GROMACS .gro file of C-alpha atoms in nm:
model
   88
    1UNK     CA    1  -8.740   2.339 -21.181
    2UNK     CA    2  -8.988   2.421 -20.911
    3UNK     CA    3  -9.195   2.738 -20.929
    4UNK     CA    4  -9.289   2.953 -20.636
    5UNK     CA    5  -9.448   3.290 -20.575
    6UNK     CA    6  -9.233   3.537 -20.382
    7UNK     CA    7  -9.368   3.638 -20.043
    8UNK     CA    8  -9.661   3.398 -20.069
    9UNK     CA    9  -9.669   3.128 -19.799
   10UNK     CA   10  -9.972   2.964 -19.965
   11UNK     CA   11  -9.831   2.922 -20.315
   12UNK     CA   12  -9.950   2.559 -20.313
   13UNK     CA   13 -10.303   2.700 -20.346
   14UNK     CA   14 -10.233   2.839 -20.695
   15UNK     CA   15 -10.264   2.661 -21.028
   16UNK     CA   16  -9.949   2.637 -21.243
   17UNK     CA   17  -9.936   2.578 -21.619
   18UNK     CA   18  -9.616   2.547 -21.823
   19UNK     CA   19  -9.561   2.588 -22.196
   20UNK     CA   20  -9.234   2.520 -22.377
   21UNK     CA   21  -9.142   2.701 -22.700
   22UNK     CA   22  -8.825   2.627 -22.894
   23UNK     CA   23  -8.605   2.325 -22.950
   24UNK     CA   24  -8.541   2.036 -22.717
   25UNK     CA   25  -8.306   1.765 -22.843
   26UNK     CA   26  -8.464   1.442 -22.967
   27UNK     CA   27  -8.498   1.203 -22.674
   28UNK     CA   28  -8.585   1.466 -22.412
   29UNK     CA   29  -8.939   1.520 -22.288
   30UNK     CA   30  -9.099   1.757 -22.040
   31UNK     CA   31  -9.321   1.646 -21.753
   32UNK     CA   32  -9.513   1.856 -21.505
   33UNK     CA   33  -9.610   1.766 -21.152
   34UNK     CA   34  -9.798   2.055 -20.995
   35UNK     CA   35  -9.530   2.323 -20.935
   36UNK     CA   36  -9.241   2.124 -21.084
   37UNK     CA   37  -9.135   2.106 -21.449
   38UNK     CA   38  -8.890   1.826 -21.529
   39UNK     CA   39  -8.691   1.757 -21.844
   40UNK     CA   40  -8.614   1.387 -21.867
   41UNK     CA   41  -8.460   1.139 -22.108
   42UNK     CA   42  -8.138   1.089 -22.302
   43UNK     CA   43  -8.056   1.330 -22.581
   44UNK     CA   44  -7.998   1.153 -22.914
   45UNK     CA   45  -7.877   1.460 -23.102
   46UNK     CA   46  -7.576   1.677 -23.027
   47UNK     CA   47  -7.582   2.053 -23.059
   48UNK     CA   48  -7.702   2.366 -22.888
   49UNK     CA   49  -8.073   2.388 -22.815
   50UNK     CA   50  -8.250   2.701 -22.695
   51UNK     CA   51  -8.603   2.702 -22.560
   52UNK     CA   52  -8.823   2.928 -22.351
   53UNK     CA   53  -9.037   2.815 -22.058
   54UNK     CA   54  -9.355   3.012 -21.996
   55UNK     CA   55  -9.525   2.985 -21.659
   56UNK     CA   56  -9.888   3.086 -21.613
   57UNK     CA   57 -10.031   3.117 -21.262
   58UNK     CA   58 -10.398   3.088 -21.175
   59UNK     CA   59 -10.457   3.240 -20.831
   60UNK     CA   60 -10.716   3.113 -20.589
   61UNK     CA   61 -11.008   3.347 -20.556
   62UNK     CA   62 -11.079   3.489 -20.215
   63UNK     CA   63 -11.420   3.636 -20.154
   64UNK     CA   64 -11.424   3.945 -19.936
   65UNK     CA   65 -11.764   3.954 -19.768
   66UNK     CA   66 -11.724   4.319 -19.668
   67UNK     CA   67 -11.664   4.446 -20.022
   68UNK     CA   68 -11.858   4.160 -20.185
   69UNK     CA   69 -11.577   4.116 -20.439
   70UNK     CA   70 -11.327   3.847 -20.529
   71UNK     CA   71 -10.968   3.939 -20.456
   72UNK     CA   72 -10.627   3.812 -20.553
   73UNK     CA   73 -10.292   3.964 -20.470
   74UNK     CA   74 -10.088   3.890 -20.783
   75UNK     CA   75  -9.913   4.168 -20.970
   76UNK     CA   76  -9.851   3.943 -21.273
   77UNK     CA   77 -10.003   3.617 -21.390
   78UNK     CA   78  -9.721   3.491 -21.611
   79UNK     CA   79  -9.346   3.494 -21.659
   80UNK     CA   80  -9.092   3.331 -21.888
   81UNK     CA   81  -8.727   3.237 -21.895
   82UNK     CA   82  -8.499   3.124 -22.177
   83UNK     CA   83  -8.269   2.824 -22.138
   84UNK     CA   84  -7.993   2.673 -22.349
   85UNK     CA   85  -7.886   2.308 -22.338
   86UNK     CA   86  -7.555   2.204 -22.495
   87UNK     CA   87  -7.525   1.834 -22.584
   88UNK     CA   88  -7.181   1.703 -22.687
   0.00000   0.00000   0.00000
């Protein structure tokens, strides 16, 4: 999956961190490459596996010389989504 920030043409300027909570089948691993989270491998166990992916976003800091303050335009800095994998 590839993450993006809605209405933000410069979302490559942000930092992205993923955390996985829950069960992945034996044989599957997660890998991150910047904005992309991949699940790779061959499952060695059958069953239903539910896990939640948390995404944390670290915005770039913009310095406003007029107000002498750092600004960012994010409303939220994290989100999560639950997934289920069924292996037969």
